[in-house]
mmCIF file of C-alpha atoms in Angstrom:
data_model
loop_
_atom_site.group_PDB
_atom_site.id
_atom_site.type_symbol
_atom_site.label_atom_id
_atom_site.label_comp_id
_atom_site.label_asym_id
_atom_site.label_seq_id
_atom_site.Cartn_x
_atom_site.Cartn_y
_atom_site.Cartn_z
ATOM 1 C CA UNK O 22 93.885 119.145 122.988
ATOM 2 C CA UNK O 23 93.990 120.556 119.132
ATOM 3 C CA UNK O 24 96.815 118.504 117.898
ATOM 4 C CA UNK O 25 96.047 115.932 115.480
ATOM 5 C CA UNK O 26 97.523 112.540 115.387
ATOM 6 C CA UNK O 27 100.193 112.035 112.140
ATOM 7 C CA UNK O 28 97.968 109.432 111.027
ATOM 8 C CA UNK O 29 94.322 108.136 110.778
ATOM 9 C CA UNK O 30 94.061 104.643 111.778
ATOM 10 C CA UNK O 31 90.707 104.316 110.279
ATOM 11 C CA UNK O 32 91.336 106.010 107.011
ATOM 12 C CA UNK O 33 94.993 104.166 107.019
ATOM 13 C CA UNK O 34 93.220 100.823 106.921
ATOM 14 C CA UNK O 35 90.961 101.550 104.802
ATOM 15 C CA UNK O 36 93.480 102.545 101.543
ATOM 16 C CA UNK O 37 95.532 99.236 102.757
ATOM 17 C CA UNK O 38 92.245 97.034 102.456
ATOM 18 C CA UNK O 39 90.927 99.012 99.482
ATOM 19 C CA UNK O 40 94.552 97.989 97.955
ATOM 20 C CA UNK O 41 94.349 94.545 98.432
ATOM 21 C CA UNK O 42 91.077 94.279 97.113
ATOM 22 C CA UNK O 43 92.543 95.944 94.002
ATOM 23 C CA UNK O 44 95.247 93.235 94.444
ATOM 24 C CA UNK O 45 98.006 96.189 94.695
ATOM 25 C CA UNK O 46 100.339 94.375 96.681
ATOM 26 C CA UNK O 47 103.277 97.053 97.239
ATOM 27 C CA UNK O 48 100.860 99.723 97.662
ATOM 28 C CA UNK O 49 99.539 97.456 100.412
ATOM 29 C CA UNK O 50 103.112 97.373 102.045
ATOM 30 C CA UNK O 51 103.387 100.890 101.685
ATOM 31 C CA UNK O 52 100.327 101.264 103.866
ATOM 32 C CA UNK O 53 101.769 98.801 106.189
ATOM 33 C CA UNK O 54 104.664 101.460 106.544
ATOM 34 C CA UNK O 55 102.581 104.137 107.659
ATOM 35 C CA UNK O 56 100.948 101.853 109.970
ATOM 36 C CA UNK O 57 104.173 101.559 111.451
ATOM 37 C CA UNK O 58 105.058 105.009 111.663
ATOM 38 C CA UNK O 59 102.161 105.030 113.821
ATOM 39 C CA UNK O 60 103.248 102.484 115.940
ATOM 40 C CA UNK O 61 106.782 104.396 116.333
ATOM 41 C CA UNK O 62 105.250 107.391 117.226
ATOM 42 C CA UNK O 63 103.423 105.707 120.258
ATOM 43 C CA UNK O 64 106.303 103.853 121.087
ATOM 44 C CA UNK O 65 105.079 100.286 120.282
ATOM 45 C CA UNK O 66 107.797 99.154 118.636
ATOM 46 C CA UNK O 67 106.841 95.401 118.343
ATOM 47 C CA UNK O 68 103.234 96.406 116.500
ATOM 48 C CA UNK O 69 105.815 98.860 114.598
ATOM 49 C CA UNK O 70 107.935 95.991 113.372
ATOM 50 C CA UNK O 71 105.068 93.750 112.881
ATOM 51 C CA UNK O 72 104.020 95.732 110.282
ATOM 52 C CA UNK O 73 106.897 96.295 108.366
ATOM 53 C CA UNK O 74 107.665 92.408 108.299
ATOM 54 C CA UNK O 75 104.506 92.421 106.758
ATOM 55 C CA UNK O 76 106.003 94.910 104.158
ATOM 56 C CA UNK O 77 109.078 93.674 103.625
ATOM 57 C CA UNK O 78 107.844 89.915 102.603
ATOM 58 C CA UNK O 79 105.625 91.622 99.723
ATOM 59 C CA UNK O 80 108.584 93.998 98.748
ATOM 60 C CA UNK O 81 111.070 91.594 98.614
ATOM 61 C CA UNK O 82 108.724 89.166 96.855
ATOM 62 C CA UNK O 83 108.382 91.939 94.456
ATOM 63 C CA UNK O 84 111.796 92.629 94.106
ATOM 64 C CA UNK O 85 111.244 96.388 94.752
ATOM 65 C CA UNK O 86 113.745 98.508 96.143
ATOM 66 C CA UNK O 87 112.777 101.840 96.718
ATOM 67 C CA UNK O 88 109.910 101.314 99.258
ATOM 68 C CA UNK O 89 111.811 97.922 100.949
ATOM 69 C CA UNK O 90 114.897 100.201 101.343
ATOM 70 C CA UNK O 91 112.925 102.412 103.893
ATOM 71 C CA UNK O 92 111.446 99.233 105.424
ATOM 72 C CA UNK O 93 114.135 98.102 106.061
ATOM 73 C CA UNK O 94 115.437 101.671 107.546
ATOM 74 C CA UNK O 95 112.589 101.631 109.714
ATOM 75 C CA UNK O 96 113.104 98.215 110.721
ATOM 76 C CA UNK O 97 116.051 98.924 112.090
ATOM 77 C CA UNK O 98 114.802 101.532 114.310
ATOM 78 C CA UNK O 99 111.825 99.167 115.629
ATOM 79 C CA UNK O 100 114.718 96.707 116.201
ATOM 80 C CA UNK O 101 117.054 99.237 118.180
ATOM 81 C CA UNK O 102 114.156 100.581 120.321
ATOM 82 C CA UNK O 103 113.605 96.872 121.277
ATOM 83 C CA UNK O 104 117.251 96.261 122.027
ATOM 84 C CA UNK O 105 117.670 93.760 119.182
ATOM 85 C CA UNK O 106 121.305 95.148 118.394
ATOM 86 C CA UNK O 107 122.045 92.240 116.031
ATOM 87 C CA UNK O 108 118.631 92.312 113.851
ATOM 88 C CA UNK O 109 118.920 96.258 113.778
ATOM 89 C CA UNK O 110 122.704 96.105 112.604
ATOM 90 C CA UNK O 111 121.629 94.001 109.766
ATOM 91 C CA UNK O 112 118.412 95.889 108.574
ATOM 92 C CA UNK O 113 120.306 99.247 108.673
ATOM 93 C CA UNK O 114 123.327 97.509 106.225
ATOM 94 C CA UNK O 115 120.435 96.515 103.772
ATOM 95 C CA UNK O 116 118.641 99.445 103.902
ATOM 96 C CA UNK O 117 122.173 101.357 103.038
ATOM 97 C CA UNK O 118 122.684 99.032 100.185
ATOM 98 C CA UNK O 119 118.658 99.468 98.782
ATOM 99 C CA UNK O 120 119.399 103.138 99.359
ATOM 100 C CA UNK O 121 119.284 105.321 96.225
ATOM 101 C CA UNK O 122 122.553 107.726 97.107
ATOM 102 C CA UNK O 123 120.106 110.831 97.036
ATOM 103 C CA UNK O 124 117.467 109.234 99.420
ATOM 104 C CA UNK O 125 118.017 111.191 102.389
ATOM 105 C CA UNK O 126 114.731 110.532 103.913
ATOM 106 C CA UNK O 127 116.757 106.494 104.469
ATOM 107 C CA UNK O 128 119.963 107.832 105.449
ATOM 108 C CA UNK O 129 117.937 110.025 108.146
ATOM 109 C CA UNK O 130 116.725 107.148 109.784
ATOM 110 C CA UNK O 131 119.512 104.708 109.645
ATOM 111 C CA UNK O 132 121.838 107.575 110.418
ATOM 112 C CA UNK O 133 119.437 108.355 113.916
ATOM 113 C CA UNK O 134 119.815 104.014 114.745
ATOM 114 C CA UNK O 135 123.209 104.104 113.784
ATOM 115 C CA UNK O 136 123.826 107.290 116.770
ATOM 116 C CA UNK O 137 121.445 105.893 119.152
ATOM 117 C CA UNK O 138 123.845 102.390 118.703
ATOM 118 C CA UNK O 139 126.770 103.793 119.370
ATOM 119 C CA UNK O 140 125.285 105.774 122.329
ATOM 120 C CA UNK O 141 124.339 102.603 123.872
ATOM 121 C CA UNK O 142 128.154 101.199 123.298
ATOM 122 C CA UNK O 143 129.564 104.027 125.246
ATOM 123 C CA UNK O 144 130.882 105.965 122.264
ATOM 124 C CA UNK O 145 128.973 109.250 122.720
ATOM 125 C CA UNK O 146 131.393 111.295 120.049
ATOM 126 C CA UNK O 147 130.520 108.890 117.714
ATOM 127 C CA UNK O 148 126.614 109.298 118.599
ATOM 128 C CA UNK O 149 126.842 112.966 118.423
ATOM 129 C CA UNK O 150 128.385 112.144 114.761
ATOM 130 C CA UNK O 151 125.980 110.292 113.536
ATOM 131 C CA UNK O 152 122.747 112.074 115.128
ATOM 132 C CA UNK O 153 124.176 115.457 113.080
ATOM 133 C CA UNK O 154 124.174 113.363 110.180
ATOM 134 C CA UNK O 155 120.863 112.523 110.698
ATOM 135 C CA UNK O 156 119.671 115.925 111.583
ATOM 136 C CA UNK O 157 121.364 116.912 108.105
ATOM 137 C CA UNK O 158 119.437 114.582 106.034
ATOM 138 C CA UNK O 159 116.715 114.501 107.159
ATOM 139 C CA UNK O 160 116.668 118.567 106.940
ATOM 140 C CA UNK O 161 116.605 117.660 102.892
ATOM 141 C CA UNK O 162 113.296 116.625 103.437
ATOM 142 C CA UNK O 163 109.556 118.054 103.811
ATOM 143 C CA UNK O 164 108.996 115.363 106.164
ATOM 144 C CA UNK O 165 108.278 117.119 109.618
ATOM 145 C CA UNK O 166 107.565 114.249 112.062
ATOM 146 C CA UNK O 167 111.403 112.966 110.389
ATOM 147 C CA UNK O 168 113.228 116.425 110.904
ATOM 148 C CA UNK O 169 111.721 116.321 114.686
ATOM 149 C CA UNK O 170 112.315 112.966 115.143
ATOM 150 C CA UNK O 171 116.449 113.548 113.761
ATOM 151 C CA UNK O 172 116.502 116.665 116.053
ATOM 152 C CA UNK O 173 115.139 115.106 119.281
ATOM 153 C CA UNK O 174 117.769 112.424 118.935
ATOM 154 C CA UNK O 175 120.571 114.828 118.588
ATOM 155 C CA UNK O 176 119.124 116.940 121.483
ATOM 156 C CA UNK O 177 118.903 113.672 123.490
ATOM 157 C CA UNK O 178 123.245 113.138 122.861
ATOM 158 C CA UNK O 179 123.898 116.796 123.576
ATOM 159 C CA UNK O 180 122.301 116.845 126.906
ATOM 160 C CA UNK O 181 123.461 113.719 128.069
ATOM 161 C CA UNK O 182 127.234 115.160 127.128
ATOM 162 C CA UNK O 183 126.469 118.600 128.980
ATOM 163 C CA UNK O 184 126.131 120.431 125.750
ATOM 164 C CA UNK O 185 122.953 122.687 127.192
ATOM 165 C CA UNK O 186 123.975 125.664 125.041
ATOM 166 C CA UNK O 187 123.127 123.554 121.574
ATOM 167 C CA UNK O 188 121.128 120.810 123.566
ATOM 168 C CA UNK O 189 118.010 123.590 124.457
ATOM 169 C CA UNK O 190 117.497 124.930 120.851
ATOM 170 C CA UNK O 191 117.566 121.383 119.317
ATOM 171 C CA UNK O 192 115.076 120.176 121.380
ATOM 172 C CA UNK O 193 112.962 123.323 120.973
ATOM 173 C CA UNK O 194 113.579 123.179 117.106
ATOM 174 C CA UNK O 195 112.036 119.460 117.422
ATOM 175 C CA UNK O 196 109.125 120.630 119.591
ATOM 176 C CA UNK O 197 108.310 123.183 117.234
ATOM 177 C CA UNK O 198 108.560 120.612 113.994
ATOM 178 C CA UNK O 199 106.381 117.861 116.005
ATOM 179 C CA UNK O 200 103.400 120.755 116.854
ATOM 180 C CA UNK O 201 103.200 121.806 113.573
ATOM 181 C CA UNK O 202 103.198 118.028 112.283
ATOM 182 C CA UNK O 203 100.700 117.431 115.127
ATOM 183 C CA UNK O 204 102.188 114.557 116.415
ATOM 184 C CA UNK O 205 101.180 114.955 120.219
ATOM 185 C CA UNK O 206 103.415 111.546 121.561
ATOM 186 C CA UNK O 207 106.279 113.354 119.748
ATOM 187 C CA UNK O 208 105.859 116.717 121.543
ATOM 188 C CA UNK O 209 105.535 115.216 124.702
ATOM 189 C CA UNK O 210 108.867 113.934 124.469
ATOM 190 C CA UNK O 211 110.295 117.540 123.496
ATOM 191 C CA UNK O 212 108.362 119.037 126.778
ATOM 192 C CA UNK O 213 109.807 116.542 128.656
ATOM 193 C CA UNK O 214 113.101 116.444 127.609
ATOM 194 C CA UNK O 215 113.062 120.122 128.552
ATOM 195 C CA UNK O 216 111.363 119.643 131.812
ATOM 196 C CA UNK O 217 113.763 116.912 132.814
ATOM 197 C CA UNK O 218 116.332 119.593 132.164
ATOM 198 C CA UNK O 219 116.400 123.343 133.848
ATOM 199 C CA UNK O 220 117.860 126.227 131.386
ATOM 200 C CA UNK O 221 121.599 126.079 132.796
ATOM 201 C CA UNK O 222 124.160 128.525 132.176
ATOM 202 C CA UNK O 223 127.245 127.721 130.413
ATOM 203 C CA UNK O 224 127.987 124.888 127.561
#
């Protein structure tokens, strides 16, 4: 296999113990992010969100905003993969309220939780709402492994609602973005979204 992980677990620690060495606290957290963007990627949300509670007690010691706003995004979506519908409702409404209003990398990932909630209440217009939100923001951004992640969602919502005509290309749009981001857990979600689906005709 020639894909390469997003991240380097080895090289991550290292800048997150060379940090607190250097006693650079919210550069520390910010490592602890990308630890859990790890985590997310293999689908262990609970090391996910122990990692960001990790961040968030140094950013909010700190009083910073910027970095403990997208904690606190991606807190919500370790929170809604777990089924914690409570915790994640309440990290997404104070990562809206960190937010800058041009920080559409946030409002990607809240946007995705906030679709993936409402799917799970039954309200699949709403989902399918939300998920294009988060598809738009989060097509502001140079962040591949985000734009595949917002895509996949949306791809998820228009298959489940018999959209195939706009459900295929989304998903292949997100397999594309998670090969060239190398992010091999990510494609294999694409594929199998696909699999799990035969090309149909019709919409």
């Amino acid at each position: 296999d020639d894909g390469q992980p997003v991240f380097d677990f080895p090289l991550t620690q290292r800048a997150l113990d060379g940090f607190r060495a250097l006693g650079m606290s919210t550069m520390a957290a910010t490592c602890d992010q990308s630890f859990a963007s790890i985590h997310l990627s293999s689908g262990d949300a609970a090391a996910a969100q122990a990692s960001l509670l990790r961040s968030e007690v140094v950013l909010a010691e700190f009083g910073e905003r910027a970095q403990r706003s997208t904690t606190q995004a991606m807190l919500a979506r370790a929170y809604e993969l777990r089924g914690d519908v409570e915790a994640a409702g309440a990290a997404l409404e104070l990562a809206e309220e960190l937010s800058a209003a041009g920080d559409v990398a946030n409002f990607a990932i809240t946007h995705g939780v906030r679709a993936r909630l409402a799917l799970t209440s039954g309200d699949a217009a709403t989902a399918e709402r939300w998920a294009r939100s988060a598809v738009a923001h989060a097509s502001m951004t140079d962040f591949l492994g985000l734009r595949a992640e917002a895509r996949l969602g949306l791809a998820r919502i228009l298959w489940g609602r018999g959209r195939t005509a706009q459900a295929e290309p989304e998903t292949r749009a997100a397999l594309d973005l998670f090969q060239a981001k190398g992010d091999r857990p990510g494609r294999d979600a694409a594929q199998a979204l696909l699999h799990a689906h035969p090309q149909r005709d019709g919409d």
